[in-house]
Short mmCIF file of C-alpha atoms in Angstrom, two decimals:
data_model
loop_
_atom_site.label_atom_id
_atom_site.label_comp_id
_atom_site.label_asym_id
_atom_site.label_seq_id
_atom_site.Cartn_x
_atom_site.Cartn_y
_atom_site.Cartn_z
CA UNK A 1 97.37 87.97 78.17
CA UNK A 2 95.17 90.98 77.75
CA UNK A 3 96.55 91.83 74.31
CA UNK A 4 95.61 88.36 73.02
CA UNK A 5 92.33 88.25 74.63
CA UNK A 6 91.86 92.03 73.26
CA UNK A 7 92.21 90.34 69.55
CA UNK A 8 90.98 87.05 69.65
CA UNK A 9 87.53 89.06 71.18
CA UNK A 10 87.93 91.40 68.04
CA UNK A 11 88.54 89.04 65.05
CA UNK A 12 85.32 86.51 66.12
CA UNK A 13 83.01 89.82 67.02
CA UNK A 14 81.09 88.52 64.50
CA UNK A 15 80.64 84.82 65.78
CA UNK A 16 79.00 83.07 68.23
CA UNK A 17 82.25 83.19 70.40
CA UNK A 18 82.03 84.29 74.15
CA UNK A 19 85.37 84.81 76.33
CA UNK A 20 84.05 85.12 80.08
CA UNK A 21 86.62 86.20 82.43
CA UNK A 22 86.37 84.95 86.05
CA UNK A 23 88.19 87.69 87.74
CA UNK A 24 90.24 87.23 91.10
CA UNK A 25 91.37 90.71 92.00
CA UNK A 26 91.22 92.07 95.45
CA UNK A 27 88.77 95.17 94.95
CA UNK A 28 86.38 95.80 91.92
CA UNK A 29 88.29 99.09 91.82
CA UNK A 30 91.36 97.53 90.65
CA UNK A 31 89.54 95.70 88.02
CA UNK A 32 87.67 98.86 86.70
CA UNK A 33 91.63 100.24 86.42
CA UNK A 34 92.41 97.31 84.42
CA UNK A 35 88.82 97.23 81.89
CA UNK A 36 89.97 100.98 81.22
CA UNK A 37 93.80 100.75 80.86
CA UNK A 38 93.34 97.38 78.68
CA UNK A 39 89.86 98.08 76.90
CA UNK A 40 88.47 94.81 78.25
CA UNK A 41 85.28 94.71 76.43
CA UNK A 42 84.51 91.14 77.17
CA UNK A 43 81.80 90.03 80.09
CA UNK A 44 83.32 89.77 83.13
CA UNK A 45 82.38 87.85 86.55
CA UNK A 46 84.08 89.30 89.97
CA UNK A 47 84.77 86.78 92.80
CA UNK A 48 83.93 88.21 95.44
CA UNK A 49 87.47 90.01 95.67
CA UNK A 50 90.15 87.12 96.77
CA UNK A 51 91.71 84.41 95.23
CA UNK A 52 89.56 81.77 96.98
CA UNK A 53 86.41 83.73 95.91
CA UNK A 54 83.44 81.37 95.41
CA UNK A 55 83.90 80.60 91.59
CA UNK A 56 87.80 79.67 91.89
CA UNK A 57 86.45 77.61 95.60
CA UNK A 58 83.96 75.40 93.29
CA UNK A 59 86.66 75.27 90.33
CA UNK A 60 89.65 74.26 92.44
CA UNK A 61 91.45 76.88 90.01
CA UNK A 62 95.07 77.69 91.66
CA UNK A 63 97.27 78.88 89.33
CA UNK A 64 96.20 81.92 87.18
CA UNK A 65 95.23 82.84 83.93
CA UNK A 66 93.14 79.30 83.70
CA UNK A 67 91.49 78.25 80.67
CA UNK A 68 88.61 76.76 79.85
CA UNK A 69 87.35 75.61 76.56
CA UNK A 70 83.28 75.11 75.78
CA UNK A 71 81.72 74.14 72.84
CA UNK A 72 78.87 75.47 71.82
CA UNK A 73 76.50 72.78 73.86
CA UNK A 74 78.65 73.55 77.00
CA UNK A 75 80.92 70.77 77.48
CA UNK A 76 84.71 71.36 78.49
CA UNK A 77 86.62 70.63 75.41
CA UNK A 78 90.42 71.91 75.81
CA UNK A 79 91.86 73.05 79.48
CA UNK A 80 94.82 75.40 79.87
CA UNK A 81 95.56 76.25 76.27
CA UNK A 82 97.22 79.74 75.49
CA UNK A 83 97.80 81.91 72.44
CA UNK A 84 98.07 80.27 69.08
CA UNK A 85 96.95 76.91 70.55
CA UNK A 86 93.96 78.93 72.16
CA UNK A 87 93.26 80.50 68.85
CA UNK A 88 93.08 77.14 66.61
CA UNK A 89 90.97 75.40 69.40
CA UNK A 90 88.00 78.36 69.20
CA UNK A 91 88.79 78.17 65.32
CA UNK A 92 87.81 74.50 65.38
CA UNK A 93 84.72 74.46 67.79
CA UNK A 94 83.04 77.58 65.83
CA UNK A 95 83.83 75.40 62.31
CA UNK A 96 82.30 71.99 64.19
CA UNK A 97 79.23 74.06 64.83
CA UNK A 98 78.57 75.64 61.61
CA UNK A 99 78.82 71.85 60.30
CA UNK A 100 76.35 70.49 62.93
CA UNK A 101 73.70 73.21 61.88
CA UNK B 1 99.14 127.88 138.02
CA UNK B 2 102.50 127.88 136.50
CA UNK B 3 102.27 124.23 136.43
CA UNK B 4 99.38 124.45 134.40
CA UNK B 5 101.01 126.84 132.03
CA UNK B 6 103.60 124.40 131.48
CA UNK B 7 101.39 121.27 131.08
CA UNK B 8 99.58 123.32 128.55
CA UNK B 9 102.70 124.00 126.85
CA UNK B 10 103.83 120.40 126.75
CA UNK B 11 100.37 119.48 125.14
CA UNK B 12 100.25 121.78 122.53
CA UNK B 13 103.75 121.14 121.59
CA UNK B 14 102.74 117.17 121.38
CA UNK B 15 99.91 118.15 119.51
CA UNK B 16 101.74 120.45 116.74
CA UNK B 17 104.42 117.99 116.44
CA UNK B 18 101.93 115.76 115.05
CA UNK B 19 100.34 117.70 112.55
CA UNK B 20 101.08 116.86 109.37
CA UNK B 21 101.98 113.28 110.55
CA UNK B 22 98.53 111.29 109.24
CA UNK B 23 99.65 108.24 110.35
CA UNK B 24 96.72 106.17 107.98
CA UNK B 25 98.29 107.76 105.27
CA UNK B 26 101.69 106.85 106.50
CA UNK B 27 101.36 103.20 106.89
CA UNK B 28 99.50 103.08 103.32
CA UNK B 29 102.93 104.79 101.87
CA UNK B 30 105.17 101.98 103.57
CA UNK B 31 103.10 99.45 101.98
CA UNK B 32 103.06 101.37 98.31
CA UNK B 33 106.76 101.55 99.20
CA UNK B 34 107.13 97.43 99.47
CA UNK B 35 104.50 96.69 96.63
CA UNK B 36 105.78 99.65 94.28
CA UNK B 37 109.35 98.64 94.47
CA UNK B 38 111.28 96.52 91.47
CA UNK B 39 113.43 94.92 93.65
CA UNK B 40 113.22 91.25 95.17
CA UNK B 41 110.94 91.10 97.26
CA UNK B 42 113.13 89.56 100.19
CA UNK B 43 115.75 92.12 99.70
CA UNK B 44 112.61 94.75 100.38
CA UNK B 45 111.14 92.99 103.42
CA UNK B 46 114.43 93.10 104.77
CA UNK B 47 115.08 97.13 104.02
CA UNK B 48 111.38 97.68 105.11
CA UNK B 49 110.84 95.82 108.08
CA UNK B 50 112.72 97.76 110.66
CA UNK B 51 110.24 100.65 109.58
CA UNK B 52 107.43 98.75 109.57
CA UNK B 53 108.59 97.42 113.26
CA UNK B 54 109.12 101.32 114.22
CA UNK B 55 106.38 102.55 113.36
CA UNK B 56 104.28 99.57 115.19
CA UNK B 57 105.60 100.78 118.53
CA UNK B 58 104.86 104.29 118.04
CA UNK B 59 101.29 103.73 116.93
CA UNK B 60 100.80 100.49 119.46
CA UNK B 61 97.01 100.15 120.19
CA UNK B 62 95.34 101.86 116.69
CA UNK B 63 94.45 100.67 113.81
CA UNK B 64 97.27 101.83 111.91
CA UNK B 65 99.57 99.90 114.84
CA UNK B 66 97.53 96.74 114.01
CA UNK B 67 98.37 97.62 110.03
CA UNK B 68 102.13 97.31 110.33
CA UNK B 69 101.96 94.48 112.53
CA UNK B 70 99.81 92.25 110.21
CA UNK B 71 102.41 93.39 107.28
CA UNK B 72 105.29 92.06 109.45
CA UNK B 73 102.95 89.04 110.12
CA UNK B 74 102.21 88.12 106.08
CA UNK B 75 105.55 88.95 105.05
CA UNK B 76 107.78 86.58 107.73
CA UNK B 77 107.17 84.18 104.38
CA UNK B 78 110.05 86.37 102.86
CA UNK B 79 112.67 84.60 106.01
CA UNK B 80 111.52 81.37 105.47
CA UNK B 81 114.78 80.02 103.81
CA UNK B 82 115.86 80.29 107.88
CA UNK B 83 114.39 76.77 108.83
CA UNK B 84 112.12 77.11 111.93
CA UNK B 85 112.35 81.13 111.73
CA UNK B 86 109.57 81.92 109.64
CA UNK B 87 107.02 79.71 112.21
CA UNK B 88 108.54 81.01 115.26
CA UNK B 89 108.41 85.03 114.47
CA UNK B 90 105.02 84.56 113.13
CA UNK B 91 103.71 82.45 116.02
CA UNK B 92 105.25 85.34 118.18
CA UNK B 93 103.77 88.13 116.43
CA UNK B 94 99.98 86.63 116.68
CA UNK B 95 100.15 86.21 120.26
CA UNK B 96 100.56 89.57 120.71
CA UNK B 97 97.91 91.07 118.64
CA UNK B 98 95.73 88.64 119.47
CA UNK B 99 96.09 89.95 122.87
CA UNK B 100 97.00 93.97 122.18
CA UNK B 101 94.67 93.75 119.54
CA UNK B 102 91.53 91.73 120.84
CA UNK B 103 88.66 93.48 119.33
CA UNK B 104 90.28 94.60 116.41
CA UNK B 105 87.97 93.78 113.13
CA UNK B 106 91.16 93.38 110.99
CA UNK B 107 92.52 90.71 113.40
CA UNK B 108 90.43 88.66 110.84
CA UNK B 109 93.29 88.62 108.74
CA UNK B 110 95.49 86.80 111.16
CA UNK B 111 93.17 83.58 110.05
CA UNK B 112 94.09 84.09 106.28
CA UNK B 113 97.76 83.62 106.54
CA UNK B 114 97.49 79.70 107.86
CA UNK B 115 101.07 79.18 105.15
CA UNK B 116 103.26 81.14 107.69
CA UNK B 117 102.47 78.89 111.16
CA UNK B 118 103.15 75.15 112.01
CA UNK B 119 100.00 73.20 111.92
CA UNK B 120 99.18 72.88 115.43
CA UNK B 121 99.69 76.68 116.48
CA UNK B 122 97.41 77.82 113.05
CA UNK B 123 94.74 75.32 114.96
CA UNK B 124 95.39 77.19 118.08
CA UNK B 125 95.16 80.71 117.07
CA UNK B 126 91.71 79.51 115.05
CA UNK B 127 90.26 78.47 118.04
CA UNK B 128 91.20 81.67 119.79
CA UNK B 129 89.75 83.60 116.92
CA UNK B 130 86.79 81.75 116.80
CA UNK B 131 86.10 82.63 120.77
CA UNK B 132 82.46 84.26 121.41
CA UNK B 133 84.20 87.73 122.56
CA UNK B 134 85.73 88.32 119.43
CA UNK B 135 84.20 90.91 116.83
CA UNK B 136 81.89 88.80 114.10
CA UNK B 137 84.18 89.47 111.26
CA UNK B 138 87.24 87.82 113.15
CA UNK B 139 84.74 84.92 114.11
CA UNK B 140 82.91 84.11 110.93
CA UNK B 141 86.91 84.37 109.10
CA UNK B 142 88.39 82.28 111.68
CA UNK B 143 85.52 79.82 111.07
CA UNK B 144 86.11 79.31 107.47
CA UNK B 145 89.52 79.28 107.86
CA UNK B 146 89.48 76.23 110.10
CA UNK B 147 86.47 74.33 108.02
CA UNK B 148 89.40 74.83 105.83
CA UNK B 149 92.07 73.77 107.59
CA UNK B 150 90.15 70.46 108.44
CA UNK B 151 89.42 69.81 104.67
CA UNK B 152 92.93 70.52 103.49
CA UNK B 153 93.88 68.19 106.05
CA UNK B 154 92.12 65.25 104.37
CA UNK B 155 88.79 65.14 106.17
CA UNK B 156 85.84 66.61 104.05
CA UNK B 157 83.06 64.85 105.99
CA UNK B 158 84.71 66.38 109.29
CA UNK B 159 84.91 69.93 107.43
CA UNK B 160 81.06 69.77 106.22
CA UNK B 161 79.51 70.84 109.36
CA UNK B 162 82.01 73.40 110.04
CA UNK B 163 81.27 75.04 106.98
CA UNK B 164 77.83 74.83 107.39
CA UNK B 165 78.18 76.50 110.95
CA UNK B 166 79.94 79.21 109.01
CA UNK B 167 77.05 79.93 106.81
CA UNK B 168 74.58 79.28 109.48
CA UNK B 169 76.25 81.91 112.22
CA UNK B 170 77.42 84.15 109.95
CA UNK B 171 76.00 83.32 106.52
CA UNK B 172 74.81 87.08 105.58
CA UNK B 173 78.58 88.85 107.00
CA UNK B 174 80.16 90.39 103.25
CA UNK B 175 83.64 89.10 102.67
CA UNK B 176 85.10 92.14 100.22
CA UNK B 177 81.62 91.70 97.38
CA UNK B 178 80.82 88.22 98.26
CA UNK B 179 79.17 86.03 101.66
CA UNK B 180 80.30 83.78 104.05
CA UNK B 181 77.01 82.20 103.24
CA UNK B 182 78.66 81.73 99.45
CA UNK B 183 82.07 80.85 100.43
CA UNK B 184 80.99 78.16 102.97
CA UNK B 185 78.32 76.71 99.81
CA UNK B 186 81.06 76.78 97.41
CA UNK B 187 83.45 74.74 99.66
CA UNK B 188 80.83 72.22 100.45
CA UNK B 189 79.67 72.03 96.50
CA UNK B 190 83.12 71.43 95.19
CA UNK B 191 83.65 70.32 91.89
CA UNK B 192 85.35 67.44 91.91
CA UNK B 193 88.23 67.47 89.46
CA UNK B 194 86.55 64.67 87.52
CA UNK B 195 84.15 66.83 86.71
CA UNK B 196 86.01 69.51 85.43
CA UNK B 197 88.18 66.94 82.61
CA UNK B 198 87.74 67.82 79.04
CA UNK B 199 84.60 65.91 77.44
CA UNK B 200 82.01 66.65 80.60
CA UNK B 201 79.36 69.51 80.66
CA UNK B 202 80.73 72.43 82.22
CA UNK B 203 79.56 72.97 85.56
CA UNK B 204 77.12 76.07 85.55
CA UNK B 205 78.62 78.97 87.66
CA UNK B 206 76.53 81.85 88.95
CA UNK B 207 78.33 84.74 89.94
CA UNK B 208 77.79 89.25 89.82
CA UNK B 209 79.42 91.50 87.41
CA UNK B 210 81.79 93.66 88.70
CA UNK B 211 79.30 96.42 89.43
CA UNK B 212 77.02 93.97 91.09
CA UNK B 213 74.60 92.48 88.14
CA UNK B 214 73.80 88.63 88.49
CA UNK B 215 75.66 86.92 85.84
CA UNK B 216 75.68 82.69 85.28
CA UNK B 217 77.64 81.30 82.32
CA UNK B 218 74.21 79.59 80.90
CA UNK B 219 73.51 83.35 79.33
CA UNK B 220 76.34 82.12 76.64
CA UNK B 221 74.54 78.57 75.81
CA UNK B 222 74.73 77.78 72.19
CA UNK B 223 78.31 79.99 71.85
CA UNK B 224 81.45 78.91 71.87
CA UNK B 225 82.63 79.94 75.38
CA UNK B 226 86.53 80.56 76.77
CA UNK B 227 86.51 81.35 80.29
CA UNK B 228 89.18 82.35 81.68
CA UNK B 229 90.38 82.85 85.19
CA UNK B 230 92.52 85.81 85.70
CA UNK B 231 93.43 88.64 87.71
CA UNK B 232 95.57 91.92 87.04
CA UNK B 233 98.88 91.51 89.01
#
Protein backbone atom coordinates (compact mmCIF):
# COMPACT_ATOMS: atom_id res chain seq x y z
CA UNK A 1 0.00 0.00 0.00
CA UNK A 2 2.48 2.56 1.17
CA UNK A 3 4.28 2.73 -2.18
CA UNK A 4 1.02 3.63 -3.94
CA UNK A 5 -0.13 6.01 -1.41
CA UNK A 6 3.65 7.45 -1.47
CA UNK A 7 2.85 8.34 -5.39
CA UNK A 8 -0.58 9.00 -5.75
CA UNK A 9 0.28 11.82 -2.66
CA UNK A 10 3.23 12.96 -5.01
CA UNK A 11 1.70 13.25 -8.54
CA UNK A 12 -1.64 15.45 -7.15
CA UNK A 13 0.84 17.64 -4.67
CA UNK A 14 -0.33 20.20 -6.64
CA UNK A 15 -4.21 19.64 -6.31
CA UNK A 16 -6.73 19.97 -4.01
CA UNK A 17 -6.34 16.18 -3.13
CA UNK A 18 -6.08 15.08 0.62
CA UNK A 19 -5.28 11.26 1.59
CA UNK A 20 -6.02 11.08 5.50
CA UNK A 21 -4.90 7.96 7.03
CA UNK A 22 -6.87 6.64 10.05
CA UNK A 23 -4.19 4.68 11.68
CA UNK A 24 -4.84 1.46 13.88
CA UNK A 25 -1.45 0.53 15.24
CA UNK A 26 -0.87 -0.48 18.76
CA UNK A 27 1.65 2.35 19.97
CA UNK A 28 2.33 5.78 18.23
CA UNK A 29 5.91 4.51 18.36
CA UNK A 30 5.33 1.94 15.84
CA UNK A 31 3.70 4.38 13.60
CA UNK A 32 6.58 7.01 13.89
CA UNK A 33 8.82 3.68 12.66
CA UNK A 34 6.59 3.35 9.80
CA UNK A 35 6.23 7.59 8.73
CA UNK A 36 10.20 7.29 8.73
CA UNK A 37 10.89 3.89 7.04
CA UNK A 38 8.00 4.71 4.34
CA UNK A 39 8.27 8.67 4.10
CA UNK A 40 4.56 9.00 4.92
CA UNK A 41 4.14 12.60 4.34
CA UNK A 42 0.41 12.55 4.32
CA UNK A 43 -1.83 13.77 7.58
CA UNK A 44 -2.35 11.18 9.73
CA UNK A 45 -5.07 10.47 12.63
CA UNK A 46 -3.99 7.79 15.51
CA UNK A 47 -6.81 5.75 17.16
CA UNK A 48 -6.15 5.68 20.21
CA UNK A 49 -3.70 2.60 19.69
CA UNK A 50 -6.09 -0.65 19.00
CA UNK A 51 -8.04 -1.84 16.36
CA UNK A 52 -11.37 -0.88 17.97
CA UNK A 53 -9.98 2.65 18.60
CA UNK A 54 -12.79 5.26 18.53
CA UNK A 55 -12.66 6.20 14.73
CA UNK A 56 -12.75 2.40 13.42
CA UNK A 57 -15.76 1.94 16.68
CA UNK A 58 -17.96 4.82 14.85
CA UNK A 59 -16.90 3.46 11.23
CA UNK A 60 -17.62 -0.21 11.85
CA UNK A 61 -14.25 -0.58 9.74
CA UNK A 62 -13.00 -4.41 10.21
CA UNK A 63 -10.92 -5.37 7.67
CA UNK A 64 -7.83 -3.18 6.91
CA UNK A 65 -6.51 -0.92 4.56
CA UNK A 66 -10.31 0.61 4.12
CA UNK A 67 -11.07 3.15 1.67
CA UNK A 68 -12.96 5.90 1.51
CA UNK A 69 -13.69 8.16 -1.33
CA UNK A 70 -14.90 12.13 -0.79
CA UNK A 71 -15.58 14.55 -3.16
CA UNK A 72 -14.73 17.72 -2.75
CA UNK A 73 -18.23 18.75 -0.82
CA UNK A 74 -17.64 15.68 1.48
CA UNK A 75 -19.90 13.07 0.40
CA UNK A 76 -18.71 9.29 0.18
CA UNK A 77 -18.37 8.63 -3.45
CA UNK A 78 -16.39 5.16 -4.04
CA UNK A 79 -15.72 2.59 -0.91
CA UNK A 80 -12.90 0.04 -0.94
CA UNK A 81 -11.21 0.86 -4.22
CA UNK A 82 -7.36 0.09 -4.56
CA UNK A 83 -4.55 1.01 -6.93
CA UNK A 84 -5.39 1.84 -10.49
CA UNK A 85 -9.13 1.87 -9.67
CA UNK A 86 -8.19 4.25 -6.67
CA UNK A 87 -6.18 6.36 -8.99
CA UNK A 88 -8.99 6.95 -11.85
CA UNK A 89 -11.66 7.58 -9.08
CA UNK A 90 -9.45 10.75 -7.45
CA UNK A 91 -8.68 11.50 -11.28
CA UNK A 92 -12.41 11.89 -11.86
CA UNK A 93 -13.61 13.79 -8.65
CA UNK A 94 -10.61 16.48 -9.02
CA UNK A 95 -11.82 16.82 -13.04
CA UNK A 96 -15.79 17.06 -11.73
CA UNK A 97 -14.61 19.89 -9.55
CA UNK A 98 -12.61 21.93 -11.81
CA UNK A 99 -15.91 21.72 -14.08
CA UNK A 100 -18.27 22.79 -11.23
CA UNK A 101 -16.04 25.97 -10.56
CA UNK B 1 26.60 -19.40 63.98
CA UNK B 2 27.64 -21.89 61.46
CA UNK B 3 24.12 -22.13 60.51
CA UNK B 4 24.09 -18.68 59.72
CA UNK B 5 27.21 -18.95 57.67
CA UNK B 6 25.56 -21.42 55.64
CA UNK B 7 22.16 -19.65 55.19
CA UNK B 8 24.23 -16.76 54.08
CA UNK B 9 25.90 -18.86 51.66
CA UNK B 10 22.73 -20.33 50.23
CA UNK B 11 21.41 -16.67 49.71
CA UNK B 12 24.10 -15.26 48.01
CA UNK B 13 24.44 -18.18 45.80
CA UNK B 14 20.47 -17.69 44.90
CA UNK B 15 21.16 -14.26 44.44
CA UNK B 16 24.31 -14.58 41.93
CA UNK B 17 22.61 -17.23 40.10
CA UNK B 18 20.20 -14.71 39.10
CA UNK B 19 22.21 -12.04 37.89
CA UNK B 20 22.20 -11.61 34.55
CA UNK B 21 18.74 -13.35 34.36
CA UNK B 22 16.35 -9.96 33.83
CA UNK B 23 13.46 -11.80 33.63
CA UNK B 24 11.31 -8.48 31.94
CA UNK B 25 13.72 -8.67 29.39
CA UNK B 26 13.34 -12.37 29.10
CA UNK B 27 9.71 -12.69 28.59
CA UNK B 28 9.90 -9.64 25.97
CA UNK B 29 12.57 -11.99 23.95
CA UNK B 30 10.05 -15.06 23.97
CA UNK B 31 7.49 -12.88 22.57
CA UNK B 32 10.05 -11.19 19.78
CA UNK B 33 10.85 -14.89 19.38
CA UNK B 34 6.95 -15.87 18.40
CA UNK B 35 6.22 -12.47 16.53
CA UNK B 36 9.80 -12.36 14.77
CA UNK B 37 9.58 -15.82 13.45
CA UNK B 38 8.58 -16.71 9.53
CA UNK B 39 7.08 -19.72 10.33
CA UNK B 40 3.24 -20.59 10.80
CA UNK B 41 2.17 -19.32 13.42
CA UNK B 42 0.60 -22.65 14.91
CA UNK B 43 3.72 -24.53 14.25
CA UNK B 44 5.41 -21.57 16.63
CA UNK B 45 2.80 -21.62 19.41
CA UNK B 46 3.35 -25.14 19.53
CA UNK B 47 7.50 -24.93 19.71
CA UNK B 48 6.99 -21.89 22.09
CA UNK B 49 4.51 -22.77 24.46
CA UNK B 50 6.26 -25.23 26.67
CA UNK B 51 8.69 -22.18 27.31
CA UNK B 52 6.26 -19.84 27.75
CA UNK B 53 4.51 -22.50 30.32
CA UNK B 54 8.16 -22.84 32.05
CA UNK B 55 8.91 -19.85 32.54
CA UNK B 56 5.23 -19.02 34.11
CA UNK B 57 6.01 -21.35 37.00
CA UNK B 58 9.30 -20.02 37.74
CA UNK B 59 8.20 -16.41 37.81
CA UNK B 60 4.50 -17.36 39.39
CA UNK B 61 3.20 -14.22 41.25
CA UNK B 62 5.16 -11.12 39.12
CA UNK B 63 4.40 -9.36 36.51
CA UNK B 64 6.51 -11.06 34.14
CA UNK B 65 4.59 -14.53 35.49
CA UNK B 66 1.29 -12.76 34.60
CA UNK B 67 3.10 -11.89 30.95
CA UNK B 68 3.57 -15.49 29.86
CA UNK B 69 0.39 -16.54 31.14
CA UNK B 70 -1.75 -13.98 29.19
CA UNK B 71 0.49 -15.08 25.97
CA UNK B 72 -0.58 -18.72 26.59
CA UNK B 73 -4.11 -17.22 27.19
CA UNK B 74 -4.35 -15.12 23.56
CA UNK B 75 -2.61 -17.67 21.71
CA UNK B 76 -4.92 -21.04 22.73
CA UNK B 77 -6.68 -19.51 19.28
CA UNK B 78 -3.66 -21.28 17.51
CA UNK B 79 -5.40 -25.11 18.99
CA UNK B 80 -8.62 -24.27 18.04
CA UNK B 81 -8.87 -26.79 15.07
CA UNK B 82 -9.19 -29.30 18.44
CA UNK B 83 -13.06 -28.79 18.86
CA UNK B 84 -13.85 -27.86 22.52
CA UNK B 85 -9.92 -27.47 23.33
CA UNK B 86 -9.36 -24.02 22.61
CA UNK B 87 -12.54 -22.97 25.20
CA UNK B 88 -11.58 -25.36 27.78
CA UNK B 89 -7.60 -24.41 28.18
CA UNK B 90 -8.53 -20.86 28.00
CA UNK B 91 -11.41 -21.05 30.49
CA UNK B 92 -8.74 -22.90 32.69
CA UNK B 93 -6.06 -20.51 32.36
CA UNK B 94 -8.37 -17.34 33.47
CA UNK B 95 -9.44 -18.93 36.53
CA UNK B 96 -6.24 -19.04 37.69
CA UNK B 97 -4.97 -15.63 37.13
CA UNK B 98 -7.93 -14.27 37.97
CA UNK B 99 -7.28 -15.73 41.26
CA UNK B 100 -3.10 -15.78 41.40
CA UNK B 101 -3.30 -12.66 39.76
CA UNK B 102 -6.18 -10.55 41.46
CA UNK B 103 -4.84 -7.12 41.55
CA UNK B 104 -2.82 -7.34 38.65
CA UNK B 105 -3.47 -4.08 36.27
CA UNK B 106 -2.73 -6.22 33.15
CA UNK B 107 -5.45 -8.74 34.14
CA UNK B 108 -7.36 -6.11 32.00
CA UNK B 109 -6.35 -7.92 29.12
CA UNK B 110 -8.10 -11.10 30.07
CA UNK B 111 -11.45 -8.98 29.01
CA UNK B 112 -10.02 -8.29 25.43
CA UNK B 113 -9.71 -11.82 24.29
CA UNK B 114 -13.78 -12.59 24.53
CA UNK B 115 -12.95 -14.88 20.72
CA UNK B 116 -11.10 -17.61 22.79
CA UNK B 117 -14.11 -18.51 25.59
CA UNK B 118 -17.70 -19.94 25.13
CA UNK B 119 -20.24 -17.28 25.60
CA UNK B 120 -21.43 -17.93 28.96
CA UNK B 121 -17.89 -18.30 30.75
CA UNK B 122 -16.62 -14.75 28.73
CA UNK B 123 -19.98 -13.37 30.70
CA UNK B 124 -18.67 -14.92 33.79
CA UNK B 125 -15.16 -13.86 33.90
CA UNK B 126 -16.66 -10.09 32.93
CA UNK B 127 -18.56 -10.05 35.84
CA UNK B 128 -15.65 -11.16 37.95
CA UNK B 129 -13.56 -8.48 36.37
CA UNK B 130 -15.95 -5.97 36.78
CA UNK B 131 -16.05 -6.75 40.83
CA UNK B 132 -15.42 -3.45 43.08
CA UNK B 133 -11.95 -5.03 44.45
CA UNK B 134 -10.42 -5.15 41.26
CA UNK B 135 -7.77 -2.42 40.12
CA UNK B 136 -9.75 0.46 37.89
CA UNK B 137 -8.04 -0.45 34.73
CA UNK B 138 -9.32 -4.18 34.95
CA UNK B 139 -12.84 -2.65 35.89
CA UNK B 140 -13.38 0.14 33.44
CA UNK B 141 -11.89 -2.78 30.49
CA UNK B 142 -14.07 -5.39 31.76
CA UNK B 143 -16.93 -2.86 31.53
CA UNK B 144 -16.57 -2.08 27.95
CA UNK B 145 -15.93 -5.35 27.13
CA UNK B 146 -19.29 -6.57 28.35
CA UNK B 147 -21.35 -3.27 26.99
CA UNK B 148 -19.80 -5.05 24.16
CA UNK B 149 -20.58 -8.30 24.55
CA UNK B 150 -24.32 -7.30 25.09
CA UNK B 151 -24.36 -5.27 21.77
CA UNK B 152 -22.67 -7.93 19.69
CA UNK B 153 -25.21 -10.08 21.06
CA UNK B 154 -28.06 -8.21 19.36
CA UNK B 155 -29.26 -5.88 22.09
CA UNK B 156 -28.08 -2.18 21.57
CA UNK B 157 -30.76 -0.61 23.81
CA UNK B 158 -29.59 -3.18 26.62
CA UNK B 159 -25.79 -2.19 25.82
CA UNK B 160 -26.54 1.78 26.00
CA UNK B 161 -26.49 2.13 29.65
CA UNK B 162 -23.62 -0.09 30.09
CA UNK B 163 -21.61 1.98 28.02
CA UNK B 164 -22.65 4.94 29.50
CA UNK B 165 -21.68 3.47 33.04
CA UNK B 166 -18.33 2.96 31.41
CA UNK B 167 -17.84 6.53 30.60
CA UNK B 168 -19.54 7.69 33.68
CA UNK B 169 -17.19 5.45 36.29
CA UNK B 170 -14.35 5.54 34.44
CA UNK B 171 -14.77 8.04 31.61
CA UNK B 172 -11.25 9.99 32.17
CA UNK B 173 -9.02 6.23 32.63
CA UNK B 174 -6.45 6.42 29.12
CA UNK B 175 -6.80 3.30 27.06
CA UNK B 176 -3.10 3.30 25.17
CA UNK B 177 -3.71 7.50 23.67
CA UNK B 178 -7.39 7.45 23.82
CA UNK B 179 -10.52 7.37 26.86
CA UNK B 180 -12.89 5.13 28.03
CA UNK B 181 -14.97 8.23 28.01
CA UNK B 182 -14.30 8.12 23.89
CA UNK B 183 -14.59 4.51 23.39
CA UNK B 184 -17.89 4.18 25.33
CA UNK B 185 -19.24 7.64 23.00
CA UNK B 186 -18.10 6.07 19.92
CA UNK B 187 -19.96 2.75 20.59
CA UNK B 188 -23.10 4.52 21.52
CA UNK B 189 -22.76 7.07 18.31
CA UNK B 190 -22.31 4.34 15.80
CA UNK B 191 -22.60 4.98 12.34
CA UNK B 192 -24.97 3.04 11.01
CA UNK B 193 -23.82 1.35 7.83
CA UNK B 194 -26.48 3.27 5.91
CA UNK B 195 -24.79 6.05 6.57
CA UNK B 196 -21.56 5.20 5.50
CA UNK B 197 -22.99 3.96 1.53
CA UNK B 198 -21.53 5.84 -1.31
CA UNK B 199 -23.72 9.08 -2.18
CA UNK B 200 -24.22 10.33 1.74
CA UNK B 201 -22.08 13.10 3.47
CA UNK B 202 -19.30 11.64 5.18
CA UNK B 203 -19.70 11.49 8.74
CA UNK B 204 -17.28 14.13 10.39
CA UNK B 205 -14.60 12.32 12.55
CA UNK B 206 -12.56 14.11 15.19
CA UNK B 207 -9.61 12.47 16.24
CA UNK B 208 -5.39 13.59 17.52
CA UNK B 209 -2.41 13.32 15.38
CA UNK B 210 -0.07 10.94 16.31
CA UNK B 211 1.86 13.30 18.55
CA UNK B 212 -1.31 14.43 20.18
CA UNK B 213 -2.67 17.58 17.95
CA UNK B 214 -6.60 17.67 17.51
CA UNK B 215 -7.29 16.76 14.03
CA UNK B 216 -11.22 16.41 12.39
CA UNK B 217 -11.52 15.57 8.68
CA UNK B 218 -13.63 19.04 8.12
CA UNK B 219 -9.87 20.76 7.94
CA UNK B 220 -9.90 19.05 4.22
CA UNK B 221 -13.52 20.55 3.15
CA UNK B 222 -13.51 21.66 -0.40
CA UNK B 223 -10.55 18.81 -1.33
CA UNK B 224 -10.90 15.79 -2.67
CA UNK B 225 -10.34 13.49 0.37
CA UNK B 226 -9.18 9.48 0.45
CA UNK B 227 -9.13 8.25 3.85
CA UNK B 228 -7.86 5.41 4.46
CA UNK B 229 -7.82 3.03 7.34
CA UNK B 230 -4.63 1.26 7.86
CA UNK B 231 -2.12 0.02 10.11
CA UNK B 232 1.62 -1.24 9.66
CA UNK B 233 1.56 -5.08 10.20
Amino acid sequence: MYPHERSLVERLKDEKFTLLGIDSDKTPEIYADAAKREKITWPVMFDGGSVHGPIATQWQVTGWPTIYVLDSKGVIRFKGLRDKLLEEAVDELLAEMKKEK
Amino acid sequence: MQRTFATACVLALAFFSRVGADPAKEIADLEKKFEGSSKPRKENYAELRPEFEAFAKKHAGTAEGLKAKLWLLQNTWWVKDDKGTMEDAAAALADGMLKEYAKFEDLARVAEWGYVFRKEKHAELLAALMAADRPDAVRAAAGLANAIRVKKAGNPREAKPLFEAVAKDFGRLKQGTTTYAALADAHVNEHALGSLAVGKPAPEITGFSPDGRPMKLSDYKGRVVVIDFFGDW
